[in-house]
């Protein structure tokens, strides 16, 4: 390839990486956490710690509860207990409002969790940056730029195989950071490309609505109903007794296998035209599409079986499934978690490399320090170390905010953004290296102390979780400790011989 | 010198993004209209393929530069795709 072409692609790689890198780090980091969003929610709502119960008695309990509390609701959703989410979750809509209640399926006790968005907020931060449709577009732009940066990176680092085995930690700052960036980029290259592509595909109709506008006149609901082969009976106003849901569960288990039913949706319950959808769990398949049986809620007649899809729809669900990582259990999710962290590290090393390269060039050419590059360097600190502080503060807020605080879940979220914002003046006022060290150390300390805070503020401390086999809680506590240790280790490494300089503020 | 090179690359990027965006949009719409598949399948299939193809096209345009001839050819292709998406009977 001609030098001019390589230079163009190198320019594209550098600047596209920098411009979206700040946001992309947050997207990748929250994406890594999002694979464990259920466990994180579990940790953030320890009141939901119960032992999972069998499907049939749980459903009987849920059905009776919904008849008592949501008899007039047009829609019920029942999520049966599982190892990941052991509480029975009942949701319904009434008078335009949505309700979700949790029950201990063994005792029937109503569980009242603390108000918190839990891991769901991290998922939302991952795909839309908590900014609705504009945020979704911004994250989509990040995804496209990640693909472009990946593609241009492959072309400009043509020695991919050699790069994989090259890491010279003592060969000078620029060379070491470049080796680290290349190594992390090559190591997880298929993952980087796959996750960016499937992320775009997951909201394809938003980012490229051409075909949907052409064939559906922009009516996406019609597309979703058609592609999901949804069957809905017209609702009737006349009250009619429904067949028992446990009877339908038994039929569904005979079709899917014992213990395979994940949830039930009831449309127009206890009225004419009642429809019951029984959904199978998706954890044993890559495709993110639940097989489904649809029954007439009044007669119990099986109306529809959805367990096959067209090749085009299957392709889509497999690609979406690759992104959401609901298959393969804990090993696959841990793999995604570490590969996601490798993406974060690749982005962070790329950002650092950008600054070091320009700083060394300025020193070599005896030029005055550039104010623009100094600001970029501080933005790097803010985007990486500042964001980590914000996320750690989100978990602290979950344990420290009063349970009776109105709008508590909103305050948890606000804490993340406020702490992140508070790291901005620190990053601007301190020398860049000191800002890196201090912010990484503070994020590390916040993470390291989280299990202690958890032990002091709840009964679900680490030893209790380990003794009672509550692995979801224990693994989150242990992950906080590991992350804290890692961040403290990086801060320590960066601080070698520099602590006195930072104390003097140089 | 450096600034003029950056300005030239920014111009190249702007043109490449505009051409790729328009072409990706209207080609996807045209292919969706022409595919002899059920409507839901015809909508999703070209959309799945459009993203990687658009990235490759954008990288190629950035590497080689959207010359006048290339710009004209791609713009004509986009116009043809637009017409086909509106008037599929022409195909």
XYZ file of C-alpha atoms in Angstrom:
597
model
C 0.000 0.000 0.000
C 1.219 3.505 -0.801
C 2.697 5.624 1.992
C 0.021 8.308 1.498
C -2.731 5.758 2.032
C -1.047 4.437 5.162
C -0.628 7.963 6.485
C -4.308 8.721 5.864
C -5.363 5.594 7.723
C -2.894 6.284 10.550
C -4.400 9.782 10.873
C -7.898 8.304 10.893
C -6.867 5.699 13.511
C -5.234 8.281 15.790
C -7.849 10.995 15.721
C -10.951 8.817 15.574
C -9.514 6.837 18.490
C -8.899 9.999 20.482
C -12.194 11.733 19.754
C -14.426 8.837 20.755
C -11.877 7.135 23.014
C -12.967 9.149 26.043
C -16.554 8.006 25.666
C -15.661 4.570 24.360
C -13.727 3.760 27.544
C -16.872 4.331 29.606
C -18.964 2.335 27.106
C -16.548 -0.621 27.180
C -16.106 -0.528 30.959
C -19.835 -0.462 31.675
C -20.292 -3.131 28.976
C -17.801 -5.358 30.813
C -19.771 -4.867 34.033
C -23.081 -5.315 32.206
C -22.418 -9.014 31.553
C -22.864 -9.417 35.317
C -25.701 -6.922 35.661
C -27.935 -9.435 37.429
C -25.260 -10.255 40.008
C -24.590 -6.525 40.481
C -28.308 -5.850 40.964
C -28.351 -8.705 43.463
C -25.447 -7.088 45.361
C -27.092 -3.673 45.245
C -30.406 -5.049 46.520
C -29.325 -7.518 49.222
C -32.916 -7.635 50.502
C -33.658 -9.963 47.559
C -31.352 -12.682 48.895
C -33.500 -15.763 49.162
C -33.221 -19.401 48.155
C -34.638 -20.222 44.727
C -37.782 -22.369 44.739
C -39.329 -24.812 42.255
C -41.218 -23.372 39.283
C -44.669 -24.859 39.961
C -45.237 -23.688 43.579
C -43.653 -20.321 42.682
C -46.090 -19.853 39.827
C -49.073 -20.813 41.985
C -47.971 -18.227 44.534
C -47.424 -15.553 41.874
C -50.774 -16.200 40.200
C -52.661 -15.857 43.485
C -50.743 -12.675 44.340
C -51.510 -11.092 40.974
C -55.235 -12.007 41.288
C -55.283 -10.217 44.651
C -53.284 -7.125 43.680
C -53.621 -6.701 39.918
C -56.999 -8.159 39.003
C -57.805 -5.302 36.604
C -54.364 -5.035 35.006
C -54.270 -5.586 31.210
C -50.880 -7.273 31.424
C -49.037 -9.564 33.873
C -45.450 -10.717 33.710
C -44.171 -13.526 35.939
C -40.435 -14.288 36.008
C -39.816 -17.583 37.748
C -36.951 -17.913 40.256
C -33.560 -18.982 38.884
C -30.087 -19.430 40.309
C -29.120 -15.926 39.096
C -32.349 -14.244 40.246
C -33.799 -16.361 43.064
C -36.739 -14.085 43.939
C -40.078 -14.456 42.133
C -40.594 -11.247 40.096
C -44.139 -10.111 39.307
C -44.808 -7.085 37.100
C -47.996 -5.527 35.816
C -49.375 -2.324 34.401
C -52.381 -0.519 35.749
C -53.765 2.944 34.981
C -50.663 3.756 32.919
C -48.257 2.951 35.778
C -45.883 -0.026 35.975
C -45.436 -2.082 39.139
C -42.859 -4.712 40.060
C -43.077 -6.785 43.242
C -40.700 -9.496 44.489
C -41.711 -12.522 46.542
C -39.735 -15.116 48.423
C -41.131 -18.084 46.556
C -40.493 -20.442 49.477
C -42.273 -18.500 52.209
C -44.529 -16.243 50.117
C -43.104 -13.220 51.930
C -43.138 -9.905 50.058
C -39.554 -8.677 49.614
C -39.015 -4.933 49.629
C -35.652 -4.130 48.041
C -33.988 -0.756 48.509
C -34.792 1.621 45.633
C -31.911 1.195 43.209
C -31.444 0.857 39.471
C -28.692 -1.679 40.231
C -26.923 -3.278 37.303
C -29.657 -2.129 34.920
C -28.299 1.403 35.153
C -24.851 0.193 34.060
C -26.501 -1.516 31.087
C -28.287 1.729 30.232
C -25.068 3.682 30.613
C -23.442 1.182 28.259
C -25.915 1.552 25.403
C -27.197 5.111 25.742
C -25.080 6.849 28.315
C -28.217 7.609 30.351
C -29.128 10.213 27.740
C -32.045 8.626 25.873
C -32.089 8.658 22.090
C -29.237 11.209 21.666
C -27.117 8.991 23.918
C -28.029 5.934 21.843
C -26.857 7.755 18.720
C -23.648 8.824 20.445
C -22.863 5.265 21.510
C -23.723 4.077 17.971
C -21.244 6.578 16.591
C -18.671 5.189 19.020
C -19.393 1.688 17.704
C -18.896 2.740 14.084
C -15.678 4.574 14.952
C -14.470 1.526 16.910
C -14.927 -0.571 13.754
C -13.104 2.077 11.695
C -10.287 2.338 14.237
C -10.043 -1.460 14.311
C -9.972 -1.728 10.517
C -7.453 1.072 10.072
C -5.403 -0.357 12.971
C -5.133 -3.716 11.159
C -3.857 -1.973 8.014
C -1.355 0.330 9.714
C -0.027 -2.335 12.134
C 0.611 -4.816 9.383
C 2.833 -7.006 11.541
C -0.043 -8.342 13.610
C 1.571 -11.682 14.450
C 4.857 -10.052 15.418
C 3.067 -7.384 17.477
C 1.387 -10.122 19.471
C 4.746 -11.325 20.809
C 6.329 -7.900 21.274
C 6.246 -6.150 24.612
C 9.238 -4.097 25.774
C 8.283 -2.594 29.131
C 11.714 -0.966 29.589
C 12.244 0.348 26.055
C 11.189 3.922 26.791
C 7.755 5.345 27.539
C 6.483 5.721 23.985
C 7.678 2.289 22.823
C 6.299 0.539 25.940
C 2.851 2.122 25.652
C 2.769 1.375 21.895
C 3.678 -2.278 22.537
C 1.009 -2.519 25.248
C -1.591 -0.928 22.943
C -0.685 -3.255 20.044
C -0.575 -6.335 22.244
C -3.995 -5.639 23.775
C -5.432 -4.713 20.381
C -4.154 -7.881 18.680
C -4.892 -10.181 21.616
C -8.607 -9.442 21.576
C -8.959 -8.218 17.981
C -11.769 -10.617 16.977
C -13.611 -9.683 20.166
C -13.203 -5.924 19.569
C -14.554 -6.198 16.029
C -17.332 -8.631 16.971
C -18.556 -6.610 19.950
C -18.592 -3.324 18.014
C -20.420 -4.881 15.052
C -22.983 -6.809 17.103
C -23.532 -3.733 19.283
C -24.538 -1.796 16.202
C -26.682 -4.690 15.018
C -28.511 -4.814 18.355
C -30.080 -1.429 17.509
C -29.723 -1.693 13.741
C -33.126 -0.097 13.061
C -31.966 3.062 14.852
C -28.615 3.460 13.143
C -29.641 2.302 9.672
C -33.417 2.565 9.380
C -33.400 2.498 5.552
C -34.999 -0.931 5.062
C -37.517 -0.408 7.890
C -38.549 2.983 6.539
C -38.930 1.513 3.059
C -40.842 -1.656 3.942
C -42.713 -0.597 7.093
C -43.036 3.174 6.581
C -41.010 3.580 9.785
C -43.538 1.587 11.863
C -41.046 -0.434 13.909
C -43.738 -1.979 16.133
C -45.139 -3.717 13.054
C -41.661 -5.081 12.268
C -41.148 -6.340 15.826
C -44.556 -8.049 15.902
C -43.899 -9.678 12.539
C -40.319 -10.771 13.201
C -41.221 -12.204 16.626
C -44.274 -13.976 15.113
C -46.342 -12.514 17.946
C -49.897 -13.773 18.203
C -52.318 -11.568 20.155
C -56.007 -12.340 20.497
C -58.305 -9.320 20.440
C -59.144 -8.424 24.067
C -62.737 -8.591 25.258
C -64.259 -6.612 28.137
C -66.246 -9.551 29.544
C -64.708 -11.079 32.706
C -64.079 -14.819 32.343
C -62.130 -17.215 34.572
C -58.771 -18.261 33.170
C -57.372 -21.753 33.174
C -54.770 -22.285 35.931
C -51.314 -21.065 34.880
C -49.688 -24.086 36.542
C -51.619 -26.302 34.116
C -50.116 -24.368 31.192
C -46.682 -24.570 32.834
C -46.966 -28.354 32.933
C -47.801 -28.402 29.197
C -44.885 -26.079 28.455
C -42.469 -28.198 30.511
C -43.644 -31.277 28.623
C -42.663 -29.432 25.410
C -39.451 -27.638 26.506
C -38.265 -29.986 29.262
C -38.368 -29.753 33.057
C -37.058 -26.508 34.530
C -36.720 -24.863 31.124
C -39.495 -22.278 31.501
C -38.162 -18.831 32.409
C -41.217 -16.585 32.420
C -44.882 -16.146 31.526
C -46.682 -13.175 30.008
C -50.436 -12.893 30.420
C -52.341 -10.453 28.218
C -55.871 -9.409 29.224
C -55.926 -11.744 32.266
C -59.235 -13.171 33.505
C -61.109 -11.638 30.572
C -62.264 -12.878 27.186
C -59.385 -12.997 24.703
C -56.841 -13.742 27.476
C -53.540 -14.902 25.950
C -50.731 -16.623 27.850
C -47.197 -16.751 26.457
C -44.799 -19.199 28.111
C -41.150 -18.398 27.354
C -38.248 -20.801 27.489
C -34.906 -19.769 29.007
C -32.167 -18.775 26.498
C -29.030 -19.670 28.451
C -28.252 -22.815 26.423
C -28.251 -21.233 22.957
C -26.314 -18.407 21.316
C -29.407 -16.954 19.634
C -31.096 -14.349 21.787
C -34.661 -15.414 21.094
C -36.795 -17.295 23.556
C -38.798 -20.208 22.185
C -42.401 -19.638 23.080
C -45.753 -21.374 23.471
C -48.900 -19.272 23.220
C -52.120 -20.495 24.846
C -55.677 -19.279 24.901
C -55.956 -18.208 28.528
C -59.633 -19.178 28.854
C -59.714 -22.624 27.255
C -56.035 -23.524 27.666
C -55.814 -24.411 23.964
C -52.328 -24.277 22.488
C -52.509 -21.574 19.812
C -48.940 -21.265 18.595
C -45.495 -22.823 18.954
C -42.521 -20.596 18.094
C -39.336 -22.629 18.151
C -37.977 -22.055 14.662
C -37.091 -18.863 12.841
C -36.220 -17.993 9.278
C -32.480 -17.975 8.426
C -32.471 -14.154 8.275
C -34.117 -13.783 11.687
C -31.903 -16.521 13.111
C -28.817 -14.654 11.844
C -29.999 -11.526 13.607
C -30.757 -13.278 16.902
C -27.379 -15.068 16.839
C -25.545 -11.758 16.277
C -27.542 -10.076 19.035
C -26.910 -13.092 21.276
C -23.170 -12.793 20.684
C -23.351 -9.250 22.032
C -25.565 -9.902 25.060
C -23.653 -13.041 26.164
C -26.598 -14.802 27.791
C -25.308 -18.193 26.642
C -22.638 -20.486 28.039
C -23.130 -19.593 31.690
C -20.485 -18.106 33.959
C -17.379 -19.135 31.927
C -18.555 -17.208 28.835
C -19.518 -14.187 30.901
C -16.140 -14.126 32.641
C -14.472 -14.407 29.212
C -16.507 -11.421 27.980
C -15.678 -9.541 31.178
C -11.908 -9.966 30.760
C -11.989 -9.308 27.015
C -14.062 -6.189 27.729
C -11.429 -5.066 30.218
C -8.790 -5.732 27.527
C -10.759 -3.352 25.267
C -10.730 -0.739 28.048
C -7.000 -1.195 28.535
C -6.412 -0.931 24.782
C -8.356 2.343 24.652
C -6.616 3.723 27.757
C -3.131 2.833 26.449
C -4.050 4.403 23.097
C -5.066 7.636 24.842
C -1.882 7.684 26.932
C 0.212 6.907 23.851
C -1.283 9.879 22.020
C -0.180 12.245 24.793
C 3.270 10.734 25.318
C 4.047 10.767 21.596
C 3.245 14.471 21.294
C 4.948 15.405 24.560
C 8.168 13.638 23.477
C 8.002 15.261 20.041
C 7.689 18.688 21.637
C 10.642 17.963 23.934
C 12.713 16.601 21.020
C 12.009 19.638 18.838
C 12.506 21.997 21.825
C 9.035 23.458 21.300
C 7.013 25.198 23.963
C 4.478 22.838 25.628
C 1.188 22.882 23.735
C -1.819 23.951 25.812
C -4.167 21.866 23.630
C -2.170 18.690 24.225
C -2.008 19.465 27.957
C -5.817 19.695 28.040
C -6.095 16.442 26.081
C -3.812 14.758 28.616
C -6.036 15.901 31.495
C -9.161 14.777 29.616
C -7.545 11.337 29.362
C -7.246 11.250 33.163
C -10.856 12.365 33.521
C -12.182 9.830 30.999
C -10.335 6.842 32.458
C -9.427 7.303 36.128
C -12.182 9.858 36.813
C -14.833 7.549 35.410
C -13.573 4.636 37.527
C -13.968 6.849 40.613
C -17.522 7.697 39.535
C -18.475 4.026 39.128
C -16.952 3.121 42.508
C -18.880 6.036 44.070
C -22.121 4.645 42.554
C -21.657 1.472 44.627
C -20.740 3.477 47.741
C -23.885 5.572 47.348
C -25.915 2.353 47.209
C -24.761 1.449 50.706
C -24.571 4.922 52.282
C -27.678 6.798 51.088
C -30.593 6.571 53.555
C -33.121 3.932 52.497
C -35.998 6.371 52.980
C -34.457 9.104 50.803
C -37.050 10.194 48.200
C -35.808 9.470 44.671
C -33.002 7.374 46.132
C -32.226 5.523 42.893
C -31.801 8.882 41.136
C -29.365 10.035 43.806
C -27.269 6.911 43.299
C -26.990 7.762 39.620
C -26.342 11.430 40.373
C -23.483 10.392 42.689
C -21.705 8.701 39.790
C -21.885 11.790 37.608
C -21.107 14.231 40.448
C -18.006 12.321 41.551
C -16.907 12.000 37.933
C -17.369 15.740 37.508
C -15.481 16.405 40.748
C -12.422 14.654 39.325
C -12.256 17.277 36.544
C -10.756 20.157 38.590
C -8.342 17.700 40.201
C -7.210 16.462 36.774
C -6.811 20.044 35.533
C -4.979 21.404 38.580
C -2.549 18.576 39.319
C 0.440 17.616 37.143
C -0.773 14.951 34.678
C 1.207 12.034 36.064
C 0.239 12.908 39.639
C -3.415 13.189 38.585
C -3.200 9.691 37.066
C -1.580 8.245 40.205
C -3.927 9.921 42.680
C -7.138 9.211 40.811
C -6.228 5.579 40.092
C -5.233 5.136 43.744
C -8.469 6.681 45.003
C -10.573 4.509 42.655
C -8.579 1.478 43.798
C -9.088 2.351 47.459
C -12.827 2.896 46.959
C -13.104 -0.537 45.312
C -10.940 -2.260 47.923
C -13.051 -0.902 50.774
C -16.414 -1.787 49.209
C -16.582 -5.316 50.710
C -15.822 -3.782 54.121
C -18.570 -1.180 53.635
C -20.916 -3.956 52.556
C -20.100 -5.905 55.728
C -20.689 -2.857 57.921
C -23.987 -1.796 56.364
C -25.685 -5.133 55.553
C -25.795 -8.645 56.941
C -24.551 -9.989 53.613
C -20.817 -9.625 54.252
C -18.270 -11.632 52.311
C -17.739 -14.362 54.918
C -21.506 -14.797 55.302
C -21.878 -15.085 51.509
C -19.067 -17.625 51.285
C -20.403 -19.666 54.226
C -23.935 -19.786 52.800
C -22.865 -20.404 49.217
C -24.270 -17.108 47.919
C -21.806 -16.972 45.048
C -23.391 -13.990 43.277
C -22.794 -11.734 46.304
C -19.387 -13.215 47.072
C -18.143 -12.925 43.497
C -19.111 -9.228 43.330
C -17.296 -8.528 46.628
C -14.239 -10.485 45.466
C -14.278 -8.690 42.085
C -14.291 -5.324 43.887
C -11.231 -6.431 45.847
C -9.438 -7.690 42.727
C -10.248 -4.490 40.788
C -9.140 -2.347 43.720
C -5.910 -4.286 44.012
C -5.263 -3.960 40.270
C -5.873 -0.190 40.250
C -3.691 0.295 43.346
C -1.004 -1.795 41.657
C -1.100 0.378 38.515
C -0.991 3.547 40.639
C 1.941 2.116 42.602
C 3.788 1.257 39.386
C 3.217 4.759 37.994
C 4.307 6.301 41.293
C 7.709 4.580 41.424
C 10.134 7.333 42.349
C 7.548 10.043 41.714
C 5.740 10.266 45.049
C 7.919 13.104 46.317
C 7.390 15.042 43.066
C 3.623 14.705 43.462
C 3.805 15.771 47.097
C 5.607 18.920 45.983
C 2.939 19.381 43.277
C 5.324 19.129 40.323
C 2.125 22.468 6.168
C 0.768 20.164 8.877
C -2.431 22.206 9.110
C -3.044 22.065 5.342
C -2.506 18.287 5.402
C -4.960 17.950 8.285
C -7.472 20.134 6.451
C -7.108 17.972 3.321
C -7.618 14.802 5.351
C -10.679 16.305 7.058
C -12.136 17.178 3.652
C -11.427 13.640 2.469
C -13.098 12.205 5.576
C -16.168 14.422 5.202
C -16.649 13.426 1.580
C -16.011 9.742 2.353
C -18.532 9.762 5.230
C -21.162 11.539 3.114
C -20.749 9.156 0.173
C -20.667 6.056 2.373
C -23.678 7.168 4.401
C -25.831 7.942 1.384
C -24.795 4.808 -0.460
C -25.313 2.566 2.602
C -28.767 4.034 3.232
C -30.164 3.850 -0.285
C -28.507 0.560 -1.270
C -29.925 -1.062 1.862
C -33.369 0.337 1.050
C -33.129 -0.833 -2.583
C -31.911 -4.332 -1.730
C -34.627 -4.668 0.951
C -37.245 -3.684 -1.636
C -35.943 -6.129 -4.259
C -35.265 -9.207 -2.112
C -37.845 -11.948 -2.791
C -38.260 -12.708 0.939
C -40.940 -12.127 3.582
C -40.986 -8.466 4.626
C -39.343 -8.922 8.050
C -36.486 -10.950 6.540
C -36.004 -8.544 3.639
C -35.689 -5.684 6.132
C -33.102 -7.226 8.447
C -30.838 -9.091 6.002
C -29.397 -6.130 4.012
C -29.161 -4.128 7.255
C -26.899 -6.823 8.758
C -24.619 -6.708 5.724
C -24.584 -2.938 5.329
C -22.473 -2.131 8.409
C -19.292 -4.084 7.551
C -19.540 -3.107 3.883
C -19.897 0.564 4.808
C -16.840 0.370 7.064
C -14.751 -1.259 4.322
C -15.934 1.333 1.776
C -15.126 4.200 4.131
C -11.649 2.832 4.849
C -11.013 2.340 1.140
C -12.123 5.898 0.372
C -9.935 7.244 3.162
C -6.950 5.244 1.957
C -7.255 6.053 -1.734
C -9.070 9.378 -1.614
C -12.475 9.909 -3.215
C -11.259 11.145 -6.618
C -13.709 12.915 -8.913
C -14.316 9.774 -10.947
C -14.898 7.641 -7.847
C -17.198 10.275 -6.360
C -19.204 10.407 -9.584
C -19.489 6.610 -9.857
C -20.565 6.254 -6.201
C -23.016 9.145 -6.473
C -24.566 7.560 -9.598
C -24.783 4.219 -7.801
C -26.509 5.954 -4.883
C -28.949 7.670 -7.243
C -29.741 4.349 -8.941
C -30.294 2.734 -5.535
C -32.604 5.598 -4.540
C -34.665 5.128 -7.726
C -34.841 1.354 -7.235
C -35.982 1.723 -3.649
C -38.800 4.034 -4.794
C -39.678 2.323 -8.067
C -38.702 -1.369 -7.713
C -40.655 -2.225 -10.860
C -37.790 -0.635 -12.834
C -35.632 -3.644 -11.910
